[in-house]
Coordinates of C-alpha atoms in Angstrom, one line a residue:
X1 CA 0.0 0.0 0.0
X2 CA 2.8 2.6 0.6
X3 CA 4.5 1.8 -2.8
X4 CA 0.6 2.7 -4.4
X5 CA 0.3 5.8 -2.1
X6 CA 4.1 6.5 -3.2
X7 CA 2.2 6.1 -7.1
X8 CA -0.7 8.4 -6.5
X9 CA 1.0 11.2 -4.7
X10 CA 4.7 11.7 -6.4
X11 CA 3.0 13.2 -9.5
X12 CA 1.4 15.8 -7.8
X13 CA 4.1 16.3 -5.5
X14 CA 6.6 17.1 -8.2
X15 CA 4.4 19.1 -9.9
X16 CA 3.9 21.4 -6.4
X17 CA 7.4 21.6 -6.5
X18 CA 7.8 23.1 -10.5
X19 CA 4.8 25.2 -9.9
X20 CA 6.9 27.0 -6.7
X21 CA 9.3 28.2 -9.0
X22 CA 6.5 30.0 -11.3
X23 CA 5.7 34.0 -10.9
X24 CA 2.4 35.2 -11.7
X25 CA 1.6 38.3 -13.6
X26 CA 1.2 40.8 -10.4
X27 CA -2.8 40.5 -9.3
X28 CA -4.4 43.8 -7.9
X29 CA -7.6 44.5 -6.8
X30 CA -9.6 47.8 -7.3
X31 CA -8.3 49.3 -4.1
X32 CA -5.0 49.6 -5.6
X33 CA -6.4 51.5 -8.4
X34 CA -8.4 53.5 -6.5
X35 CA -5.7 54.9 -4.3
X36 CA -3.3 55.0 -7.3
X37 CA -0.2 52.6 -8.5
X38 CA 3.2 53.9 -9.7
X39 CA 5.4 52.1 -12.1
X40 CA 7.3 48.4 -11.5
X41 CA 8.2 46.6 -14.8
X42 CA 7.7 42.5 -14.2
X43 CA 9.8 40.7 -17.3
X44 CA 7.9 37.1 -17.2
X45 CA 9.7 35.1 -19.2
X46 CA 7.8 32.0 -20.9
X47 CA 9.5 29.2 -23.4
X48 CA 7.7 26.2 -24.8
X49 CA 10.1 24.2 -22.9
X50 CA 8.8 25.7 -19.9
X51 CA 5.1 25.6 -20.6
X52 CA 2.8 28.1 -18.7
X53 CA 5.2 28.5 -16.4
X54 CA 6.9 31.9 -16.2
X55 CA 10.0 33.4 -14.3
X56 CA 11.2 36.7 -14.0
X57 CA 14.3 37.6 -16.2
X58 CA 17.0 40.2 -14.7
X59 CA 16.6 43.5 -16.3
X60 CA 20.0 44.1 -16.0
X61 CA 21.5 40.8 -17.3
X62 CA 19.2 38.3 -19.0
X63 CA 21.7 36.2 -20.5
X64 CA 21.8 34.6 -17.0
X65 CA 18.3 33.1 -17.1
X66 CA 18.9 29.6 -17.9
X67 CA 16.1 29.5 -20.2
X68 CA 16.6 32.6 -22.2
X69 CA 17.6 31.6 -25.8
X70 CA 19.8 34.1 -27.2
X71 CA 19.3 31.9 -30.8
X72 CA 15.7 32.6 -30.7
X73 CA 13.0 35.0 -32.0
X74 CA 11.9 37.0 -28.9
X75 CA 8.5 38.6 -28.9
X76 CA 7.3 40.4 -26.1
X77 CA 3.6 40.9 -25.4
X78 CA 2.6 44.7 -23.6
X79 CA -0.5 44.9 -21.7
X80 CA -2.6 48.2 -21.8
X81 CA -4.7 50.2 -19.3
X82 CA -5.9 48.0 -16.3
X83 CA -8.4 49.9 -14.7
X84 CA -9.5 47.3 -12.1
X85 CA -6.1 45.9 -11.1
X86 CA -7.2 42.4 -12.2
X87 CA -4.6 40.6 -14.7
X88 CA -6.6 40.4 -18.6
X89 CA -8.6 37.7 -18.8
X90 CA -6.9 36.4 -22.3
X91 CA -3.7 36.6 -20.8
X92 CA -3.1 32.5 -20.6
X93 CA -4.7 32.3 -23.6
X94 CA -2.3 33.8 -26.2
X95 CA 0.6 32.6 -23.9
X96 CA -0.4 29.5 -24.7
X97 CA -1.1 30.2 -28.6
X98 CA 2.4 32.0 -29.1
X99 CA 4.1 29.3 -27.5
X100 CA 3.0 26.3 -29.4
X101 CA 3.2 28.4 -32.7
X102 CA 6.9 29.5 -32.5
X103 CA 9.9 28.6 -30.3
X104 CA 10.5 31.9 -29.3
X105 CA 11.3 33.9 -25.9
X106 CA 7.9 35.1 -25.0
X107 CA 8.7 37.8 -22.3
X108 CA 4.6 38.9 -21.0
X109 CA 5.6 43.1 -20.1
X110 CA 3.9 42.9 -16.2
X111 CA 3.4 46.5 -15.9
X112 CA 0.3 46.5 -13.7
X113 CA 1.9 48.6 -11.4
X114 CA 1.5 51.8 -13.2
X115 CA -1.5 51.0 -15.5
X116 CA -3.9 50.2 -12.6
X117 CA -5.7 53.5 -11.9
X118 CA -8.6 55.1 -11.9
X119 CA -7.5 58.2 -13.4
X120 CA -6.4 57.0 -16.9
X121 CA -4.3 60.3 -17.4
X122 CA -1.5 58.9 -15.1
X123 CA -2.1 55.2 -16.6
X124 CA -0.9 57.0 -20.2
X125 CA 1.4 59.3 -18.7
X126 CA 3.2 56.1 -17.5
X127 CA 3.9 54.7 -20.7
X128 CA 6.9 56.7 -21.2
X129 CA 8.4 55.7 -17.9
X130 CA 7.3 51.6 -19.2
X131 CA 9.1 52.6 -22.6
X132 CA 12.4 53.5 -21.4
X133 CA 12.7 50.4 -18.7
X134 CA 11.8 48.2 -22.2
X135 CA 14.7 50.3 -23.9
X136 CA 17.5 49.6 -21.5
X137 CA 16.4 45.7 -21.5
X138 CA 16.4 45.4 -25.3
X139 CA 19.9 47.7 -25.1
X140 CA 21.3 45.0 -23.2
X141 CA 19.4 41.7 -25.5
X142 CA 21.4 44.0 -28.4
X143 CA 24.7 42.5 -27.2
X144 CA 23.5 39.0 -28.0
X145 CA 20.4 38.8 -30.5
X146 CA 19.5 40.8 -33.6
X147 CA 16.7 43.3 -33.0
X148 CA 15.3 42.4 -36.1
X149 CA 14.4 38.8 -34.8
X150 CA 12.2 41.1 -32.1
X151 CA 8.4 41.5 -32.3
X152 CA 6.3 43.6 -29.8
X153 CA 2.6 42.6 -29.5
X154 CA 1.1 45.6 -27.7
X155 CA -2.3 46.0 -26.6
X156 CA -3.9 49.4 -26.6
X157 CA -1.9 52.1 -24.4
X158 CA 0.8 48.7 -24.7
X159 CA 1.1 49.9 -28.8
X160 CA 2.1 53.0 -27.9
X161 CA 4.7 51.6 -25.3
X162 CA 6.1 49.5 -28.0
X163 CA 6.4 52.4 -30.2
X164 CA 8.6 54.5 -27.9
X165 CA 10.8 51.4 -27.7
X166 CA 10.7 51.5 -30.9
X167 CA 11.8 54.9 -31.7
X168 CA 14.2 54.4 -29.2
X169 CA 15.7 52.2 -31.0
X170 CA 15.6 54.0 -34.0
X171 CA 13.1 51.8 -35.8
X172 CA 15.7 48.8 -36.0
X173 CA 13.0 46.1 -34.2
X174 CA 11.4 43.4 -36.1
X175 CA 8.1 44.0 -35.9
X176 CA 5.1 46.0 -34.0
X177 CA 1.6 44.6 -34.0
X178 CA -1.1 46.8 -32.2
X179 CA -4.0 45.6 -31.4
X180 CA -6.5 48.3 -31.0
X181 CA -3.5 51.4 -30.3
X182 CA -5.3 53.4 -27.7
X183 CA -7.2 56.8 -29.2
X184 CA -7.5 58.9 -26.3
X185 CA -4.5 61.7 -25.5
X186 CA -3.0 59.9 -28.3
X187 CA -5.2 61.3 -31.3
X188 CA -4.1 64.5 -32.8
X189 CA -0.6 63.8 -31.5
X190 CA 2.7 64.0 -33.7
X191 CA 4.1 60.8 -34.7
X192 CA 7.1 61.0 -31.7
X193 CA 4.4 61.0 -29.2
X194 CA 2.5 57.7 -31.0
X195 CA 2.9 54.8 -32.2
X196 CA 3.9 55.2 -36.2
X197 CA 5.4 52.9 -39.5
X198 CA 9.0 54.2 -38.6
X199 CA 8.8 52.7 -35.1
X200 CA 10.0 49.1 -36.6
X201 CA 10.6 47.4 -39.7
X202 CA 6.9 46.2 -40.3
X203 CA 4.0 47.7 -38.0
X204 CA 0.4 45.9 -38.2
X205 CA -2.0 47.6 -36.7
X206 CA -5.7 45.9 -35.9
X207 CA -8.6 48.8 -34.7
X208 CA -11.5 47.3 -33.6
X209 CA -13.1 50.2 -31.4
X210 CA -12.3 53.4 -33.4
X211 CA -15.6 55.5 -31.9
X212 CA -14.1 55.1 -28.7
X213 CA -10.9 53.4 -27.1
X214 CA -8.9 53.0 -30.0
X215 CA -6.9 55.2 -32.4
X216 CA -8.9 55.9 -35.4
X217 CA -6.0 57.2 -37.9
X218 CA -3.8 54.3 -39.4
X219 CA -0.7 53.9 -37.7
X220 CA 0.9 51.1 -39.4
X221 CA 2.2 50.0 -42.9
X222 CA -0.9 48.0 -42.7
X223 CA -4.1 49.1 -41.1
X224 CA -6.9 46.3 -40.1
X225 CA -10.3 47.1 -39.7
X226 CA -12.5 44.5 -39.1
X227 CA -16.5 45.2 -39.5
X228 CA -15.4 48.9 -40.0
X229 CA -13.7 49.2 -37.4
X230 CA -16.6 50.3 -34.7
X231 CA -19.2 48.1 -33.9
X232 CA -18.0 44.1 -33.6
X233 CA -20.3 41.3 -33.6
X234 CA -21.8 40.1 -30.3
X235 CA -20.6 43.2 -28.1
X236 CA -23.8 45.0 -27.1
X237 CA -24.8 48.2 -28.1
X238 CA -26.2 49.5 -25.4
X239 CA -25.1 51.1 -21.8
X240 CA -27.2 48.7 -19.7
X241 CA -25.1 46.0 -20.5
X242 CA -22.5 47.7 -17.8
X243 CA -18.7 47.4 -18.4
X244 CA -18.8 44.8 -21.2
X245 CA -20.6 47.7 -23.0
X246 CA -17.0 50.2 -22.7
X247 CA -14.5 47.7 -23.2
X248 CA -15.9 44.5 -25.5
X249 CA -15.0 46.0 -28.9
X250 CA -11.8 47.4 -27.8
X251 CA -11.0 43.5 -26.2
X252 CA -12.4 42.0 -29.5
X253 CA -8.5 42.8 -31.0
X254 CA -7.0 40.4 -28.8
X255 CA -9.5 37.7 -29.2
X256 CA -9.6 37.8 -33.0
X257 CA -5.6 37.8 -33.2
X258 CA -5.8 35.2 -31.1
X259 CA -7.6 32.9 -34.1
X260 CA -5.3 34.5 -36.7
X261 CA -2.4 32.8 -34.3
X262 CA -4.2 29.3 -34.1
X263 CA -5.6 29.9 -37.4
X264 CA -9.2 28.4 -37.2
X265 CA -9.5 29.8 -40.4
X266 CA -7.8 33.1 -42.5
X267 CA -9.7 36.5 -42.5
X268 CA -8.7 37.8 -45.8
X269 CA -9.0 41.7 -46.0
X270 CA -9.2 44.2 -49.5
X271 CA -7.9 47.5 -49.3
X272 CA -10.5 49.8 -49.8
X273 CA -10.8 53.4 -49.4
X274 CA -14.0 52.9 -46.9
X275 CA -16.1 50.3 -45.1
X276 CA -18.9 51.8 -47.0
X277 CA -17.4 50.8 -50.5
X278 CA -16.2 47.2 -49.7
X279 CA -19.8 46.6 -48.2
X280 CA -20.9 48.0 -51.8
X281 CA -18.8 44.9 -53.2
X282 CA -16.4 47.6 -55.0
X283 CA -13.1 46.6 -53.6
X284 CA -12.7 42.8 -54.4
X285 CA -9.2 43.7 -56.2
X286 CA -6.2 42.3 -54.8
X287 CA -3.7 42.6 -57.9
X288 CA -1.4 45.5 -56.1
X289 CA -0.2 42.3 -53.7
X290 CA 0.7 39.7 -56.5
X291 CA 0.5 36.1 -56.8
X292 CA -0.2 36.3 -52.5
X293 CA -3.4 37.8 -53.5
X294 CA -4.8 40.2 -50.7
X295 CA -3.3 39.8 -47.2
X296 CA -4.8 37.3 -44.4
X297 CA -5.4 39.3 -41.2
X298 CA -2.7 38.4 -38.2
X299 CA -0.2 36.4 -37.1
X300 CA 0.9 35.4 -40.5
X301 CA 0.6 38.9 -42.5
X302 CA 4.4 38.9 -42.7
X303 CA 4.3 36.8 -45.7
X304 CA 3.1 40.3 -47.7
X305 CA 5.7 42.5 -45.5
X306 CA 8.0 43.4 -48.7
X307 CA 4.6 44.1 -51.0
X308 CA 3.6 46.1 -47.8
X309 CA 6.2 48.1 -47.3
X310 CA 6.5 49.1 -51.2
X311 CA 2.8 50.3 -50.9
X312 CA 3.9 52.1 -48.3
X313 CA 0.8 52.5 -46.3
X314 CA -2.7 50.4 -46.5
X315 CA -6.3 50.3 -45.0
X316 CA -7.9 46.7 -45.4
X317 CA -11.5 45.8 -44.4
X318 CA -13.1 42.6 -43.6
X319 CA -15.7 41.5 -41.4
X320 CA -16.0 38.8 -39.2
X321 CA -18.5 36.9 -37.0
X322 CA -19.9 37.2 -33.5
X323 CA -17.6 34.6 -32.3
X324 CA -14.8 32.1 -32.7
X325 CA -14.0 31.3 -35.5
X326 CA -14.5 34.9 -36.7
X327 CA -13.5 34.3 -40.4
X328 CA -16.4 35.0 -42.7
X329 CA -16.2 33.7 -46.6
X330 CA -16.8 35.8 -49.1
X331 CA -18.9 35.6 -52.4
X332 CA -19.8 38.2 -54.8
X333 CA -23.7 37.8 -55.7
X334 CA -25.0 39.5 -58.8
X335 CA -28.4 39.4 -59.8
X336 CA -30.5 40.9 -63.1
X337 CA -34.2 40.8 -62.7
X338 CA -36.8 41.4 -65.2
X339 CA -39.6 43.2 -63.0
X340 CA -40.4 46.7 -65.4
X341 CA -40.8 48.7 -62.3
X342 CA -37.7 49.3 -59.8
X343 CA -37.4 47.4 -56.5
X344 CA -35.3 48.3 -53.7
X345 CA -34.9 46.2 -51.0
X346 CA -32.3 43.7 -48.9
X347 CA -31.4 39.9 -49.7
X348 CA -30.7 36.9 -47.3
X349 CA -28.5 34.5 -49.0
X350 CA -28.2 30.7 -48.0
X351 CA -25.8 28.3 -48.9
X352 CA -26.3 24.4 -48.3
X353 CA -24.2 21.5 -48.4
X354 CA -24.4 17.9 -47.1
X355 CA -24.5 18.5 -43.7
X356 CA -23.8 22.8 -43.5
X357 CA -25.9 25.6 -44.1
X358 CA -24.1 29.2 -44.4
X359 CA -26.0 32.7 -44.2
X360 CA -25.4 35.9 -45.3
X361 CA -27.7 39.2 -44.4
X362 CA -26.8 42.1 -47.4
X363 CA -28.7 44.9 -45.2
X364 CA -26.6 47.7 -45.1
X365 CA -28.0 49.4 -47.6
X366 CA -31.6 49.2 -49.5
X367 CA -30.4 48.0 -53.2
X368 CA -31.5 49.2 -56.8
X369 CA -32.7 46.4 -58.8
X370 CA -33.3 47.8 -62.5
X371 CA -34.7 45.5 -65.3
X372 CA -31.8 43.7 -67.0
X373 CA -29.0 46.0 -65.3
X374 CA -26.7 43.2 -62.6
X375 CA -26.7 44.6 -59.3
X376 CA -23.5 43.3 -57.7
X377 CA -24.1 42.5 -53.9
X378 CA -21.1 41.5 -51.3
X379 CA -22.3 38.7 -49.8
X380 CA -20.4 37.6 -46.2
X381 CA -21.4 34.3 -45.6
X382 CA -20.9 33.0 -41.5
X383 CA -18.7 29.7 -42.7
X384 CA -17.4 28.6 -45.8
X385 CA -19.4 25.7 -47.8
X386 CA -17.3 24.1 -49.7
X387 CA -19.1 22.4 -52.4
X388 CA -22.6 23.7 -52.3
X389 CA -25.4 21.9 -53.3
X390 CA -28.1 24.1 -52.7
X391 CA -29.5 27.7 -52.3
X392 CA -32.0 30.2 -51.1
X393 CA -32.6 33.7 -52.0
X394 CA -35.1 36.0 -49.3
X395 CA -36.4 39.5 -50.3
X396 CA -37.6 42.2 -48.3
X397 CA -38.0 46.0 -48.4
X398 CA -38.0 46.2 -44.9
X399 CA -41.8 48.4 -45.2
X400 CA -44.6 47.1 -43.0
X401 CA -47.1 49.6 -44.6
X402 CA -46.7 49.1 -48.2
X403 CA -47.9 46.3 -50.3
X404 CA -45.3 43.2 -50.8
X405 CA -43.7 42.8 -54.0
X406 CA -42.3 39.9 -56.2
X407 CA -38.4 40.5 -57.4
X408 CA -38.1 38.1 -60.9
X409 CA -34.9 37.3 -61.1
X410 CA -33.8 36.7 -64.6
X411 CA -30.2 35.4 -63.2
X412 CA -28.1 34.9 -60.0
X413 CA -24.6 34.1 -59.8
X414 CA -22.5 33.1 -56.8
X415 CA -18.7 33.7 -57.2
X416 CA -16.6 33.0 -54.6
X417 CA -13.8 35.4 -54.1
X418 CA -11.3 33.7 -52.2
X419 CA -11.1 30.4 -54.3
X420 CA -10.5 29.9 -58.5
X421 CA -13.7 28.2 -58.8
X422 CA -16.2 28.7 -61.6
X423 CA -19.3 30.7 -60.6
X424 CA -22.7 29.0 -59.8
X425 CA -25.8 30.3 -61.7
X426 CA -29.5 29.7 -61.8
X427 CA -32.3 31.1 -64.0
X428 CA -35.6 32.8 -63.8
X429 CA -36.9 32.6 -60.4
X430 CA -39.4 34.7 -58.6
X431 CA -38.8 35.5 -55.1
X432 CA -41.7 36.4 -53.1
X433 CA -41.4 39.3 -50.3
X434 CA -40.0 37.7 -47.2
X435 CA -40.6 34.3 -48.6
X436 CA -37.6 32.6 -48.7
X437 CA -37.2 30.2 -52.1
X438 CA -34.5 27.5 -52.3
X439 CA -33.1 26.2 -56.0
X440 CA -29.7 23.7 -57.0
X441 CA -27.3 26.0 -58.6
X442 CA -25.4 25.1 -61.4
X443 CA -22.1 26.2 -63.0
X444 CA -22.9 29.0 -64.9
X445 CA -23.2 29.3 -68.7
X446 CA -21.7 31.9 -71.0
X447 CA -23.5 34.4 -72.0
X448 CA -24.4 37.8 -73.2
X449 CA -26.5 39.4 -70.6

């Protein structure tokens, strides 16, 4: 019996012991933030050899941490504004993600101490103080790695941070990817005083609450902005939803680079000179990046860096769903009808396979159907149905009062943007006002009209 109690126990006895030598990004409640924090820098140092267990790391000599690899990439991730004290809730989360993607240093920036505060004036004004303790570190990583094998992740007031280091180092990093680059006492500012493209080799910037938090202006050689850049998917919209209300769309950076990082699926975004546009299906064009085609959103956009960089600066738009995965697919629908008087009104478009059904709402805008002139509609479907077998087109005018109406559809045709596939087609259906009528496509024939 004591060699099975020996058995059971030793396990979870050694791992008592590795977990004792693991520190913690600093946990502070709102008391600390109420009464005010100044700034202490926390290096936490995790390695894929080391799992989720991180150590501090010397500012003043890292090579001495055992399991700081000078050979490696080293990316450091920069927290932003902390209002309640509490560590971010995705924090183990993309530890986790950047860890099994890459063999890299991850050093997590613990600067809690200093971004906990009610008074977000002091948490911003801090960021200066954050920057320079980052600068001396990477001075002294200098002596041993290149600074080009560096990438900062910083989130919010934690992409300006990594700009300053940045600058510091007279643009020489790697890479900077912001993920929603805080807007306010940043806007209006001159670039020295922001995060901007000469602040690394390659800066990606993602801006997912530009109405509010984030930094509307791009900042980066490539700017992100999913669903426009305001309102994301599932975040409420109202102020009786309480905090979640402030901060969702601002925290909904994080959680979709998170996907681009596993990648669930790719979120491919076309530069466009407004939301409004690529809604209108007007910027499906991705011949300025090459044989690449138009960049994936993410992790993974270095793979169009050099294209980037010639282009010198570019605004993409996608959109994405309410959750994970967030990737949408996207199809170009164009319809000619043959009704003598004009329609106006939205369409619902369903896709079908085996076992899959994919929908997408085209209701930003009431359309113009003319007889025999194609109306081209964006269509954003939820997933991607890969062989489709079926489909269904709804109608509406969104009116109550008036009577309902009949669009005859002379032909429909389904292209799929992101793959070399022929375009589906069917003819000469009548879809009835909010009734929704389902048809097999078929690859579409040549023709005139």
């Amino acid at each position: 019996s004591l060699n099975l109690t020996f058995f059971f126990f030793f396990p979870i006895y050694i791992k008592m012991q590795l977990n004792q030598g693991c520190d913690e990004f600093t946990d502070l409640s709102f008391s600390h933030s109420f009464i005010g924090t100044s700034v202490r820098v926390r290096l936490l140092l995790y390695t894929s050899e080391g799992g989720t267990c991180g150590s501090l790391v010397s500012h003043t000599d890292p090579s001495a941490h055992p399991r700081f690899n000078f050979s490696r990439p080293t990316t450091f991730l920069i927290h932003g504004y902390r209002p309640t004290g509490s560590p971010p809730k995705w924090l183990s989360n993309i530890t986790k993600l950047l860890l099994a993607g890459t063999h890299t240093n991850l050093i997590i920036v613990d600067w809690n101490y200093g971004a906990a505060n009610v008074n977000y004036l002091i948490a911003a004004r801090n960021t200066h103080a954050v920057a320079e303790n980052l600068t001396a570190f990477v001075e002294r990583l200098e002596k041993g790695l290149s600074l080009s094998s560096i990438h900062m992740i910083g989130v919010s007031l934690g992409a300006h941070i990594s700009g300053f280091v940045g600058a510091n180092m007279n643009g020489s990093i790697g890479r900077i990817t912001a993920l929603d680059p805080a807007g306010p006492l940043f806007t209006g500012t001159l670039p020295k005083d922001r995060l901007d493209p000469s602040d690394a080799q390659f800066v990606d910037v993602l801006h997912t609450d530009i109405d509010a938090l984030g930094f509307r202006g791009p900042l980066g050689h490539i700017d992100f902005y999913p669903n426009g850049g305001t309102d994301q998917p599932g975040c409420p919209n109202n102020i009786f939803s309480g905090l979640s209300y402030f901060k969702c769309d601002h925290q909904r950076s994080v959680y979709l680079y998170m996907d681009s990082i596993s990648r669930v699926c790719d979120s491919r975004a076309y530069p466009c000179q407004s939301y409004q546009d690529f809604l209108n299906g007007l910027c499906s064009s991705c011949e300025r990046f090459g044989d690449a085609g138009c960049p994936v959103f993410g992790y993974y956009v270095t793979q169009w860096k050099d294209v980037l960089l010639k282009l010198n600066q570019t605004n993409v738009y996608f959109t994405t769903n309410s959750a994970s995965p967030f990737c949408t697919a996207q199809y170009t629908v164009d319809v000619t009808v043959w009704n003598k008087a004009v329609r106006w009104g939205y369409l619902t478009v369903k896709l079908y396979s085996a076992d899959q059904e994919a929908v997408a709402t085209i209701d930003h805008t009431a359309f113009t159907f003319k007889r025999f002139t194609e109306t081209r509609l964006l269509a954003q479907f939820d997933k991607d149905i890969k062989s489709v077998e079926k489909m269904s087109l709804k109608f509406s005018t969104g009116s109550v009062l008036q009577p309902k109406y009949k669009l005859r559809v002379l032909r429909v045709r389904l292209t799929p943007l992101e793959r070399e596939e022929r375009p589906l087609c069917r003819y000469d259906i009548v879809a009835a006002e909010d009734r929704e009528v389902t048809f097999r496509p078929l690859p579409c024939e040549d023709s005139n009209f």
